[in-house]
Every structure is written in C-alpha cells, then in structure tokens.
Tab-separated table of C-alpha atoms in Angstrom:
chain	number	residue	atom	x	y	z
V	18	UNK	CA	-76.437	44.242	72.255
V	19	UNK	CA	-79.204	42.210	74.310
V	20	UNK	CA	-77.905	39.532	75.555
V	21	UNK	CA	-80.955	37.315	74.972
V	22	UNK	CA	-80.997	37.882	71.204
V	23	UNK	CA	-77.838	35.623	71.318
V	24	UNK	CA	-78.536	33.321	74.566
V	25	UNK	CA	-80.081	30.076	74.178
V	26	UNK	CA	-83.341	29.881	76.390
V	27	UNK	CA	-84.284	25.977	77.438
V	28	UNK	CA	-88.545	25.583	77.549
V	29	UNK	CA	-89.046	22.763	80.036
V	30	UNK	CA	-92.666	21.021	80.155
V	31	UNK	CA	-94.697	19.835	82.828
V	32	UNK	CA	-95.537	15.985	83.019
V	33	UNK	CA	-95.064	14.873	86.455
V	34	UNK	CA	-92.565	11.876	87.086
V	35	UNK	CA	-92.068	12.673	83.203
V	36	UNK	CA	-89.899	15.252	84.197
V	37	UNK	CA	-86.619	12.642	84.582
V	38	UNK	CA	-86.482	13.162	80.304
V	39	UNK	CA	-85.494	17.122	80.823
V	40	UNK	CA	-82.319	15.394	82.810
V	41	UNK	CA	-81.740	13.800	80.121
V	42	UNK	CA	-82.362	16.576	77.475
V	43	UNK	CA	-79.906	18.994	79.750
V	44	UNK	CA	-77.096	15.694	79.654
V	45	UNK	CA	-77.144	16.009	76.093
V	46	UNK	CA	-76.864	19.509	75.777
V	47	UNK	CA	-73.935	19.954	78.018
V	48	UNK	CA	-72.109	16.870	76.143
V	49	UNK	CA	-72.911	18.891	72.637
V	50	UNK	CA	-71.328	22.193	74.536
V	51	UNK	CA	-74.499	23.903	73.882
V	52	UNK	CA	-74.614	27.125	76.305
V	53	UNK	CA	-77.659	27.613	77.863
V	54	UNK	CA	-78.486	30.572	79.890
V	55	UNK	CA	-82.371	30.677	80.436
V	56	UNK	CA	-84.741	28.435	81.733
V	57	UNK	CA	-88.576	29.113	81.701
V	58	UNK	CA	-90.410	25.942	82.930
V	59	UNK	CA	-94.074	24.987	83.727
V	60	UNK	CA	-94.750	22.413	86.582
V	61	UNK	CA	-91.995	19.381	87.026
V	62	UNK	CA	-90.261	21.446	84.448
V	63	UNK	CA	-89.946	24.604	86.873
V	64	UNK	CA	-88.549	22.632	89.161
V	65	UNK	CA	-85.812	20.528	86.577
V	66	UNK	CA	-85.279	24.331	85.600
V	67	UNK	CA	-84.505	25.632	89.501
V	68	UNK	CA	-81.607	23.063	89.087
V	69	UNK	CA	-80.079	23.880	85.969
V	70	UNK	CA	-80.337	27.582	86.838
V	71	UNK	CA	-78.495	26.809	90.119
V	72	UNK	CA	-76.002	24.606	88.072
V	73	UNK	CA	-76.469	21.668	90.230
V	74	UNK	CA	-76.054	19.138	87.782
V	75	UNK	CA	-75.153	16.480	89.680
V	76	UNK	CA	-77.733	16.794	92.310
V	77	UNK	CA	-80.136	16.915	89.595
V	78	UNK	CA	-78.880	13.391	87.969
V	79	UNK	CA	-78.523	12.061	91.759
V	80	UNK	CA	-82.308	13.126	92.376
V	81	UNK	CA	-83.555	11.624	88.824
V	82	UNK	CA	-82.026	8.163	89.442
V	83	UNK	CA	-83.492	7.891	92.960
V	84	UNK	CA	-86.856	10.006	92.941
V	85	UNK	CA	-89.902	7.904	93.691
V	86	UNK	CA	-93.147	8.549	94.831
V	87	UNK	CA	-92.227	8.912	98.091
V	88	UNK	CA	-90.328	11.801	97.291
V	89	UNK	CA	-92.881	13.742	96.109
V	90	UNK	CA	-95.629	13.079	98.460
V	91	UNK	CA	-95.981	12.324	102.270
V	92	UNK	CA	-97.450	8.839	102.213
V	93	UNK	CA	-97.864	6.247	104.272
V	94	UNK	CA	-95.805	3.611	104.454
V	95	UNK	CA	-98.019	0.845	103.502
V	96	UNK	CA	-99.373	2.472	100.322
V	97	UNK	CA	-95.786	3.108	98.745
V	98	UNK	CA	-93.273	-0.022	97.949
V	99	UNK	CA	-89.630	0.532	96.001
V	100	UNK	CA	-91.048	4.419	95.657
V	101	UNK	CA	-94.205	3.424	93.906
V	102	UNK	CA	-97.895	3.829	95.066
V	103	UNK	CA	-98.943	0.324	96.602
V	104	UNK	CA	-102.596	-0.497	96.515
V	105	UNK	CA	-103.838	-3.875	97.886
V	106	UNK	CA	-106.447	-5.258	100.340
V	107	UNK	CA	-103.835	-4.455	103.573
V	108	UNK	CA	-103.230	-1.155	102.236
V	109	UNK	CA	-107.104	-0.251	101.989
V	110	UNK	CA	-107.454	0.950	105.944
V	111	UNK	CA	-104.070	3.652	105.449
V	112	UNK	CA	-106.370	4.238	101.928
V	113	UNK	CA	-109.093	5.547	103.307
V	114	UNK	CA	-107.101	7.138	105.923
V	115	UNK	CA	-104.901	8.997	103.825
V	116	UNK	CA	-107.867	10.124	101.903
V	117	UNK	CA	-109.797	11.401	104.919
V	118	UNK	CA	-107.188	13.241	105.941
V	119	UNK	CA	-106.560	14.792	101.893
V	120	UNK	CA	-109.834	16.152	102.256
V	121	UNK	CA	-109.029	17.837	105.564
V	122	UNK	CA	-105.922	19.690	104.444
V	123	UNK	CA	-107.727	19.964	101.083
V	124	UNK	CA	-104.796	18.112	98.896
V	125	UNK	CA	-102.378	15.692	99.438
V	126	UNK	CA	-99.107	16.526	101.789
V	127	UNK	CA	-96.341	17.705	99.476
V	128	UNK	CA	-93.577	18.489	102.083
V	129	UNK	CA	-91.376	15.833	100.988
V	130	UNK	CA	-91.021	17.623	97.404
V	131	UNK	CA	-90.436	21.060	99.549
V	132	UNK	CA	-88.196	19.303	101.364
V	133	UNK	CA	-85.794	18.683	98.612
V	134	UNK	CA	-86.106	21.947	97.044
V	135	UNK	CA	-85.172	23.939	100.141
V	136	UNK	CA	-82.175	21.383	101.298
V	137	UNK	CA	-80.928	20.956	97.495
V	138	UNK	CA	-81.697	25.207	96.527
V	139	UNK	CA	-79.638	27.785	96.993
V	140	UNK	CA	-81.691	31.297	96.099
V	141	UNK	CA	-79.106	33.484	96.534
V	142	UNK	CA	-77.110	31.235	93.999
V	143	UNK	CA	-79.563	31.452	91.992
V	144	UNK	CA	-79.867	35.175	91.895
V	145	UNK	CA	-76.384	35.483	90.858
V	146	UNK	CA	-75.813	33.047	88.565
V	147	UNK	CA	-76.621	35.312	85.815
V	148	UNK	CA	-78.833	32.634	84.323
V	149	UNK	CA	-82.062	33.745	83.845
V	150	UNK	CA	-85.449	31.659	85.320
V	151	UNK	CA	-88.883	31.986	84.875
V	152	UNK	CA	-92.180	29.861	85.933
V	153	UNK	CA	-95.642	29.619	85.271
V	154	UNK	CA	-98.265	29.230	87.546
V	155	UNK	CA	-101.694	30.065	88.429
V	156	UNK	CA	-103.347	32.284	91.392
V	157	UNK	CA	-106.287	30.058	92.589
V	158	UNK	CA	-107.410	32.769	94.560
V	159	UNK	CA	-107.809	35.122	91.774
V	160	UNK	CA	-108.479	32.815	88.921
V	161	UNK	CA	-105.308	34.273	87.597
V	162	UNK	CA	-102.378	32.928	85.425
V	163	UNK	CA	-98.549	34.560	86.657
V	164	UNK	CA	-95.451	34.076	84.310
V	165	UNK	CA	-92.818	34.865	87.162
V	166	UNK	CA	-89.061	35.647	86.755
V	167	UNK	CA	-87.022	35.015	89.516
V	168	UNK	CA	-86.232	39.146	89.982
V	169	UNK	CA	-89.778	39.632	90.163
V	170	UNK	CA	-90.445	36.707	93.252
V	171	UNK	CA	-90.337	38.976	96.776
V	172	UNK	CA	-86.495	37.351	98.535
V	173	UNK	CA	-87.146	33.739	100.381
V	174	UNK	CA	-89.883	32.351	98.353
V	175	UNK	CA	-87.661	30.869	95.295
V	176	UNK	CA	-89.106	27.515	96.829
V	177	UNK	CA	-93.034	28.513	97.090
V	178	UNK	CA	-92.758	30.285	93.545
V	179	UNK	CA	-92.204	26.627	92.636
V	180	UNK	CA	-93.758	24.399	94.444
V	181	UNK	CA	-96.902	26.869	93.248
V	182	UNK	CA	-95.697	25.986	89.889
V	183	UNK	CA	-95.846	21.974	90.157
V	184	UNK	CA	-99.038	22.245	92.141
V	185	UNK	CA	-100.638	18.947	90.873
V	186	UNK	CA	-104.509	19.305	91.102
V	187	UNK	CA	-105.226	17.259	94.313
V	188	UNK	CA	-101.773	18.284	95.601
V	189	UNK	CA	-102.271	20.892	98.561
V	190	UNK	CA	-101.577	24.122	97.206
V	191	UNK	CA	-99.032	26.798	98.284
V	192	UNK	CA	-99.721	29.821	99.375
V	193	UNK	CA	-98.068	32.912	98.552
V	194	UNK	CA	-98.779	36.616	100.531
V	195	UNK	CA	-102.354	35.062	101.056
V	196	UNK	CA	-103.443	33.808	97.594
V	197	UNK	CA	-103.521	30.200	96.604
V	198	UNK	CA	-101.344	28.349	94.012
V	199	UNK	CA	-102.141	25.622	91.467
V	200	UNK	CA	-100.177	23.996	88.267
V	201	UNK	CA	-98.667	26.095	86.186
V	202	UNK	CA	-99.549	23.429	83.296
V	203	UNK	CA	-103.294	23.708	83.442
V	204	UNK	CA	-102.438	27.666	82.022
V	205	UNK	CA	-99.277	26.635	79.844
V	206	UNK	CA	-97.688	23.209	79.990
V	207	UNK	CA	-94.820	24.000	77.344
V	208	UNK	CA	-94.064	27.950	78.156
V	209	UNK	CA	-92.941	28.742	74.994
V	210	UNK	CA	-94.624	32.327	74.372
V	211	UNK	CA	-93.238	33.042	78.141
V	212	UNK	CA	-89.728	32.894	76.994
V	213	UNK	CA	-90.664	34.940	73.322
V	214	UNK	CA	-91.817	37.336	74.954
V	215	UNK	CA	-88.655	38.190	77.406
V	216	UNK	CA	-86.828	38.416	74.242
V	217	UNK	CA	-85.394	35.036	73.329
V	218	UNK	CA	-84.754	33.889	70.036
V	219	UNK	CA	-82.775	30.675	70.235
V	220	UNK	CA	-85.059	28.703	72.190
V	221	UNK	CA	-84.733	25.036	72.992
V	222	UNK	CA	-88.134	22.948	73.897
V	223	UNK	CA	-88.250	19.984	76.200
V	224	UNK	CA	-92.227	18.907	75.838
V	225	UNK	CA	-92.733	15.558	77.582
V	226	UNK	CA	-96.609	15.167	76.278
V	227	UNK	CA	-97.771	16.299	79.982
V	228	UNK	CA	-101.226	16.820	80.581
V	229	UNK	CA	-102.497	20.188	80.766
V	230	UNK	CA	-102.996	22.921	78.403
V	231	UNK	CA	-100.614	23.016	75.399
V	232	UNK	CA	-100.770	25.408	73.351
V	233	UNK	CA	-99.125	25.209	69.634
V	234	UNK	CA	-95.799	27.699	69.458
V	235	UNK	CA	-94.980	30.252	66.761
V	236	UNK	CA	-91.379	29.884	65.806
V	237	UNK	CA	-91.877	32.528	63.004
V	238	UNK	CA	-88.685	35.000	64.151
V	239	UNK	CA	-86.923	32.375	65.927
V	240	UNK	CA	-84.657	29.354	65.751
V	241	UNK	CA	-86.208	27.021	67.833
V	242	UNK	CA	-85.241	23.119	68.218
V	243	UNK	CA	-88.434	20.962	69.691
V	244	UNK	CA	-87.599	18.446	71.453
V	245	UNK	CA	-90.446	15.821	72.109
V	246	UNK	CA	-90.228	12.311	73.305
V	247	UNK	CA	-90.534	10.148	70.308
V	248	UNK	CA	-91.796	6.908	72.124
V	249	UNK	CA	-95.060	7.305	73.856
V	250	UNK	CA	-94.063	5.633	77.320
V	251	UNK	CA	-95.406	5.906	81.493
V	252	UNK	CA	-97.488	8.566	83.211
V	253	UNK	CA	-97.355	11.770	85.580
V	254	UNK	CA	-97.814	9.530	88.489
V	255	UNK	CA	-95.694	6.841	86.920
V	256	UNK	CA	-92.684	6.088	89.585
V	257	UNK	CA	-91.376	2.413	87.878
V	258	UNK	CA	-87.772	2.688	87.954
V	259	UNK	CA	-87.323	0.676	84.895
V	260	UNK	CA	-89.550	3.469	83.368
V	261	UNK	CA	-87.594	6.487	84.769
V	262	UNK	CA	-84.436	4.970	83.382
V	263	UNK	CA	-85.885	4.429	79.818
V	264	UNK	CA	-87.575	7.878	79.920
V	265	UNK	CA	-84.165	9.656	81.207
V	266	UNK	CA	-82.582	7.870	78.383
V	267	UNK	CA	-85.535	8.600	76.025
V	268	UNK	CA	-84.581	12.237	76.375
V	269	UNK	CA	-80.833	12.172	75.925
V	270	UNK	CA	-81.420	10.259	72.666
V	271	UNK	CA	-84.080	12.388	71.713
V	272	UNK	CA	-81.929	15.560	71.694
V	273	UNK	CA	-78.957	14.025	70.366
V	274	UNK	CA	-81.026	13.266	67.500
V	275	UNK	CA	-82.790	16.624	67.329
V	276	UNK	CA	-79.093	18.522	67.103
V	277	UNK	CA	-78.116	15.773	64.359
V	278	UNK	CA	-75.988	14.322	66.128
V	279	UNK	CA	-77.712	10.960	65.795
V	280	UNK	CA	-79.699	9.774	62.980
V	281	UNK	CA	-83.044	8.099	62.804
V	282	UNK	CA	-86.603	8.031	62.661
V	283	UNK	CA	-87.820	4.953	65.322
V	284	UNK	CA	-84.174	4.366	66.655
V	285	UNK	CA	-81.227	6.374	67.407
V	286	UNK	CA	-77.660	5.679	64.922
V	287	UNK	CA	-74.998	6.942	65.439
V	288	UNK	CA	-73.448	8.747	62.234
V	289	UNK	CA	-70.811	6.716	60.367
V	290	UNK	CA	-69.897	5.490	56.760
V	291	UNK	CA	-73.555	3.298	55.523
V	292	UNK	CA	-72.398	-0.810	55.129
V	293	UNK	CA	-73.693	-1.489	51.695
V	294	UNK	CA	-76.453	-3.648	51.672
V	295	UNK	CA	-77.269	-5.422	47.753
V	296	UNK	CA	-80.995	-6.621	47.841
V	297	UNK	CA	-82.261	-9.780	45.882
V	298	UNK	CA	-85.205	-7.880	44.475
V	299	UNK	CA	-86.419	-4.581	43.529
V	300	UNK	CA	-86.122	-2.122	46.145
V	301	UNK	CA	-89.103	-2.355	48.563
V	302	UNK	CA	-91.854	0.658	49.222
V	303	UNK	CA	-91.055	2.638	52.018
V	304	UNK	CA	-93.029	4.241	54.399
V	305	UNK	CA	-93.444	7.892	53.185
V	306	UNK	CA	-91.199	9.403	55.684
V	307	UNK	CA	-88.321	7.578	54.935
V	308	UNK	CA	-89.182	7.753	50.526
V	309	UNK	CA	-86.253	10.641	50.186
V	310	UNK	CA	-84.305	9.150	52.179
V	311	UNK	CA	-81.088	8.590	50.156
V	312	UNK	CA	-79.458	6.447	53.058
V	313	UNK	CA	-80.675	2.817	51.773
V	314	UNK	CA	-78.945	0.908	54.688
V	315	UNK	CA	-80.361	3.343	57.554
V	316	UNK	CA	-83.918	2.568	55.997
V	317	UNK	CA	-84.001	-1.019	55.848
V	318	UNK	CA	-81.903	-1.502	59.056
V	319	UNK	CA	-84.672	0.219	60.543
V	320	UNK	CA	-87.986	-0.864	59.306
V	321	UNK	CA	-85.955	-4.433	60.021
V	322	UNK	CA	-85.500	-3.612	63.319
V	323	UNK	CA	-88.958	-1.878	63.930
V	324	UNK	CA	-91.297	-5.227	62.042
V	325	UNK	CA	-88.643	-7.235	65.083
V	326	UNK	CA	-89.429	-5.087	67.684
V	327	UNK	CA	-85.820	-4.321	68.528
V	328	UNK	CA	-85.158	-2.178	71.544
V	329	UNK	CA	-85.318	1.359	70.645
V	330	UNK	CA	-84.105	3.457	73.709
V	331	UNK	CA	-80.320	3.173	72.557
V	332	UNK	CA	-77.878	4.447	70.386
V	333	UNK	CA	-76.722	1.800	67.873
V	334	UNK	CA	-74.022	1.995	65.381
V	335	UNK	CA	-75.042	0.117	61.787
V	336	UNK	CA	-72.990	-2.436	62.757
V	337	UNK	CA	-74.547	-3.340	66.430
V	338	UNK	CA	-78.266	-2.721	64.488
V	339	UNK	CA	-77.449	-4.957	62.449
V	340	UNK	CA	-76.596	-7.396	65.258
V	341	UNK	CA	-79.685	-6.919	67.467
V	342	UNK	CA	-81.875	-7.336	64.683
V	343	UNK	CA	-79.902	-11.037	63.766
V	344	UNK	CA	-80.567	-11.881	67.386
V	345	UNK	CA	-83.907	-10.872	67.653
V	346	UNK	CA	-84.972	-12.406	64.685
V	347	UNK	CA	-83.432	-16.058	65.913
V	348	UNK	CA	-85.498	-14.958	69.185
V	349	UNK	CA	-88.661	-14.528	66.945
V	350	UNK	CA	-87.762	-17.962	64.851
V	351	UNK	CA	-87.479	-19.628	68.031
V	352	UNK	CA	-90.748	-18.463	69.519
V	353	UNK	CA	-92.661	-19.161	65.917
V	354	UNK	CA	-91.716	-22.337	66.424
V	355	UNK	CA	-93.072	-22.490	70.337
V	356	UNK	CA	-96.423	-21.357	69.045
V	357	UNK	CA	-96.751	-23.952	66.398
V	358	UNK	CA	-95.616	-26.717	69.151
V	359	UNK	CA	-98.794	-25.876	70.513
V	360	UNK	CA	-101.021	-28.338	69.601
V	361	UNK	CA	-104.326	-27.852	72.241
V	362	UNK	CA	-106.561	-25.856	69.613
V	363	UNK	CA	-105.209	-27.436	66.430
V	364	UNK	CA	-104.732	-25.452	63.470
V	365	UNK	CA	-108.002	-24.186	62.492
V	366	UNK	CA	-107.828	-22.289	66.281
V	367	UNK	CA	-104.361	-20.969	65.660
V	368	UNK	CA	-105.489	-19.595	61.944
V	369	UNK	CA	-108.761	-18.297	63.084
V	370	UNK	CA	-106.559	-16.228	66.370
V	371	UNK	CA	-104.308	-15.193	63.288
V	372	UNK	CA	-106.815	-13.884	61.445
V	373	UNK	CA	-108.513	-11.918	64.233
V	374	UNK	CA	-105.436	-10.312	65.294
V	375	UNK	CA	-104.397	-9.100	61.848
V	376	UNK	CA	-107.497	-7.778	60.837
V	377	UNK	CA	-108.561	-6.050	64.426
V	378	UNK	CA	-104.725	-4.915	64.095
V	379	UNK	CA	-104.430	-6.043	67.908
V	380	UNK	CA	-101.135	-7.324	67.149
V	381	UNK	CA	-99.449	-8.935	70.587
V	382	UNK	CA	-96.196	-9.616	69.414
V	383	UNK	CA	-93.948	-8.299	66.133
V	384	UNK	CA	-95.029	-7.730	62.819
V	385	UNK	CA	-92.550	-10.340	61.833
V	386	UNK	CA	-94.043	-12.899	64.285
V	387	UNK	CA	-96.957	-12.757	62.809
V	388	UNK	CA	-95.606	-12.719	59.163
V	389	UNK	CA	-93.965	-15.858	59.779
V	390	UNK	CA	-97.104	-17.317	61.296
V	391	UNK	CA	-98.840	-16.390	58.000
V	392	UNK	CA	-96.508	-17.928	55.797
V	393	UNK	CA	-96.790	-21.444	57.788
V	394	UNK	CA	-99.921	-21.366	58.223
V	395	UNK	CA	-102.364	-20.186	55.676
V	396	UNK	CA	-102.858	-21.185	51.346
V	397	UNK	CA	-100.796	-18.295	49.213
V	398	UNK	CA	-103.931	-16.286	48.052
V	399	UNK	CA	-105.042	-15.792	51.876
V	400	UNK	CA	-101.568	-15.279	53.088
V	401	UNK	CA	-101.011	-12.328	50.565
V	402	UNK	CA	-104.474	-10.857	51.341
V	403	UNK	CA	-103.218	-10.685	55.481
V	404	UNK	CA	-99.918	-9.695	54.393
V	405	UNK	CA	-101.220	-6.942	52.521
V	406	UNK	CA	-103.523	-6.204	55.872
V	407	UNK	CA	-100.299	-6.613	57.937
V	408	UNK	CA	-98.614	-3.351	55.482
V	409	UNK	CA	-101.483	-1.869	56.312
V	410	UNK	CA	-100.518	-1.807	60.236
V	411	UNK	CA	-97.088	-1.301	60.112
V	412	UNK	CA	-95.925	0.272	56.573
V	413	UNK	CA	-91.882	-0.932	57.582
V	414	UNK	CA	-92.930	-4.280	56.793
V	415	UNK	CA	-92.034	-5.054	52.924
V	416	UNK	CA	-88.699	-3.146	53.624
V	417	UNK	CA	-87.761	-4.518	56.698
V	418	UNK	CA	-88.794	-8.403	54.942
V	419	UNK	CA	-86.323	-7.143	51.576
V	420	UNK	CA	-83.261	-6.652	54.101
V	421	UNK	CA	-83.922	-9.982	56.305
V	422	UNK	CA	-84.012	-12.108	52.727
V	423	UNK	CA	-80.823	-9.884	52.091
V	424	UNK	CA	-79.121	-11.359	55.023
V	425	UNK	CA	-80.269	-15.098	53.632
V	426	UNK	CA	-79.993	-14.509	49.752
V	427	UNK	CA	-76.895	-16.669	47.962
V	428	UNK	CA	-74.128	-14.082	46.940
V	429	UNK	CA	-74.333	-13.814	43.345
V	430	UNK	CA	-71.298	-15.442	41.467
C-alpha cells in the first residue's frame, strides 16, 4: 500500500515574519499526537517545513521566540532596534546607504537567514528521516515555476533550494547551477495542488493570508483540515515581538480549534459541561453563524465578550469567559464614566462625535462603549434608531446585551 494514501501531508504558506503561526500550528499537532510525515511549503513556510522535516522542534520554537529582523536581513545597525526596522532622521544617512548598496548587489543581503539555515540544517538528516519535503519556487532566469522534492535537489544545496524558495522580491536572489531564484509565493503561496499531486490525501493547511498568489484548493478526493488565522493581525515585514507572540499563539489556537478540540467562533473554549444561563427576556437574534447553534451559553458568552472587546488570543474555559467579560465590562463602566467627566465640548459635542462614529461605523472603542454612551446620552427614539445602526456593525450586540442584563436581572422567586 502507498504510504502517502495514509500519511498526513502538512501545506505550510508563505507570509514572511507570519511564518511564527506554522510553529504554532506544528505545537498543536504534536500535543493532539497527530503524525505528520510530509511537508510541502512555499516561502517562510519552506523554511518552517526544513525544520519539521529535520525534527528540530525545539530549535524551531527557540528561533520563533527570538527571530527579528535582524535575523533575516544584513542591516545596519542603526536602522534595526529590539529586531525591528528603525527609521528616523539619524538613521536616514545608513538609509540611503543601505539602499545604494541594494541596488548594487541587486536585493537586499540575506546571509543572516542563510546563516541560520546552514548552522541549524542538517541535509543528510533530512534525507533520512523518511519524512518527505517539498518547495516551491520560481526560476527567474527562465520565467519558470519548480515544485522541488528534496530527492530531486542535486546533494549540498538543501539550503539554496530554500532560501530560493523565501526569496522575498527585493531580497537578493539565490542562485542555483547558474539560474536565478525568486519567491516561491508569487507562483503558489499555499502549495496545496503540490502535495495532491505526489499522492496525498490527508492533507493539513497552514495559510497565514501571505501575499502572493493563492490559488483556491480542490479537496474533492481528500480529507483536508484548513487551517487559517482567524484574526487578521501584523505583516510580512512585521518583527513586533508582542505581535510574534500573539501570532504564534494565534496558530496553536487556531488548530486546536480546527481538530475540535476547542470550541468557538471569535474566541477559543475549551470543551466542558455549558453553565446554564436563564435570560430575563426572549432569547436575543443571533448572528447567522451562531442561529443553529444549540450551545446557548457558548453564544452569548461570546457575542458578550466580542461587543467588550475581550482578549481573544487565549483559550478560556466558560467559567474564566465569564470572568474576563465581568472585568472588562467594570473596565468599560469605568471609562464611560471618564468620557462623560469630560466636560470641554459639552454635550451637544459628545452626541454629535457619537453620532458620527456610529453611523461612519468608525467605532474606536467597544460596541458596548458606545451602547452605553447612547443610552446616557441621547432621547429613546434616537437612541433605538443608533442602536439599531450599532446591530448593524456588529450583529453580537443584542445577544451579548441579553447575557450582561442576565448577570444584573433579580433571580426570580
């Protein structure tokens, strides 16, 4: 029997510094004990998938929480601070430096990146593993596209075969028995149809919303799981730590959820018997996603916490939902009250800004900031016509408003 009729294959996406969610992804997968054996990656994601091939886990975690800019690029000092780019008027001299000197090596120096590969890389290792790798990238020279497997890359040049792959445009690109190298992504950002067409059938997709071409998958005569970050969040250039974290995270969660073992639509719960929660009214419309839901508690916990703007990258129990929404609504309360304080443009100002944010829907804090603010501050037949504008925005908010009143409503006797 083939072996890759039965062998999961892992799809990894390009997307740059994105790339820290596929860490992520692969953390989840190994906690689920889901055996993977192939990798097939485009760009960043050739290079996650060099690692997981190799089995270098750890390095691979080590590399996500301290990769910056720096890492990828040779800069100069004064243009990169705490691993991001730095840009400011004593930086603009190694600027225009740096970009003189881009144009002379026609791209920018990407020998820190090969650096790591070839110190952190073990072909050989690689070659025996008996995992299966494969990368896309494109011959520059030939206006070509290249799906590579690693049995098919000449002995030694594991390293260019992927550095070819993650070519960034305006990187300098690798050459490879005399032909040029760009981004795999610009041909195939989420190499889906690569790893069909070796055979697999179980596939597993890691698509971090890189740019480049994407092109839409056909699953018919497969059992594929898509993974895809769920919170649109950073860049491909995007080296804020705070951001990495979040994004790592982002893609743990993410495939947790996508294997069931968390629930969800905007947050991440872990599974658990539902705390029943009795309403004061009729029950609240939904948005239409959540309409056949049958779990009433999940639903208004999270339109409750969504109208709040409760943290989302983290896996709550009901119970510690429950809690962050209690303490960000005292936040909100508190802050309502703040705003009203505020006396300088008196209260036609403040109803005239409400208005204007509402119906622009350039909302700059919670739905259920400016709910509140509507309920203080304008008559009852203009407050329902800007609620009704404010359901409009963010469909959550009559069912996340119907558990909040829940939490305040008299027990019945």
């Amino acid at each position: 029997m083939d072996k890759r009729k039965d062998s999961y294959c892992l799809v990894l996406g390009g997307g740059g510094a994105k790339g820290v969610y596929h860490i992520g992804v692969w953390r989840a997968l190994r906690e689920m004990g889901i055996e993977v054996d192939a990798f097939v990656g485009a760009s960043i994601g050739a290079i996650v998938a060099g690692f997981m091939a190799q089995g270098s886990d750890e390095a691979l975690e080590e590399i996500g929480a301290t990769i910056g800019v720096d890492s990828i690029l040779g800069l100069p000092e004064e243009l990169t601070e705490n691993g991001e780019i730095k840009l400011d008027r004593d930086s603009l001299g190694a600027a225009r430096e740096l970009f003189r000197k881009t144009m002379a090596q026609k791209g920018l120096d990407t020998s820190p990146l090969r650096r790591i590969l070839s110190t952190r890389l073990d072909e050989d290792a690689i070659r025996e593993s008996g995992r299966d790798l494969g990368i896309v990238t494109i011959n520059l020279t030939d206006l070509e596209p290249r799906e590579v497997f690693v049995e098919e890359m000449e002995r030694g040049r594991l390293v260019d075969y992927l550095m070819a792959s993650s070519a960034f445009p305006g990187f300098e690109s690798p050459v490879i028995a005399g032909k040029k190298y760009v981004d795999g992504g610009m041909y195939d950002n989420v190499p889906y149809e690569m790893a069909r067409k070796r055979g697999y059938r179980r596939i597993i997709v890691s698509d971090i919303s890189g740019a480049g071409r994407n092109r839409r998958p056909r699953t018919e005569g497969t059992s594929t799981t898509y993974i895809k970050n769920s919170i649109e969040m950073g860049g491909v250039l995007d080296f804020d730590r705070a951001f990495l974290d979040a994004f790592n995270r982002l893609g743990y969660l993410d495939a947790k959820r996508s294997f069931g073992r968390l629930l969800g639509y905007g947050y991440f719960v872990e599974p658990g018997p539902a705390p029943v929660i009795s309403l004061p009214g009729a029950p609240p419309p939904f948005p239409e996603r959540m309409r056949h839901d049958r779990d009433l508690a999940l639903k208004l916990l999270e339109c409750a916490a969504a109208i709040l703007g409760v943290e989302r990258v983290e896996a709550y129990s009901y119970a510690s939902l429950a809690a962050a929404i209690d303490e960000k609504r005292e936040a909100e309360d508190g802050r309502i009250e703040e705003t009203l304080a505020v006396k300088e443009e008196g209260l036609h100002g403040q109803v005239a800004r409400l208005r204007e944010a509402i119906m622009e829907g350039r909302l700059e804090g919670c739905p259920y900031y400016y709910h509140r603010l509507v309920e203080r501050l304008l008559p009852k037949t203009a407050g329902e016509l800007m609620e009704k504008a404010l359901a409009r925005l963010r469909p959550e908010l009559p069912a996340g408003l119907a558990y909040l009143e829940s939490r305040t409503a008299p027990v019945p006797e």
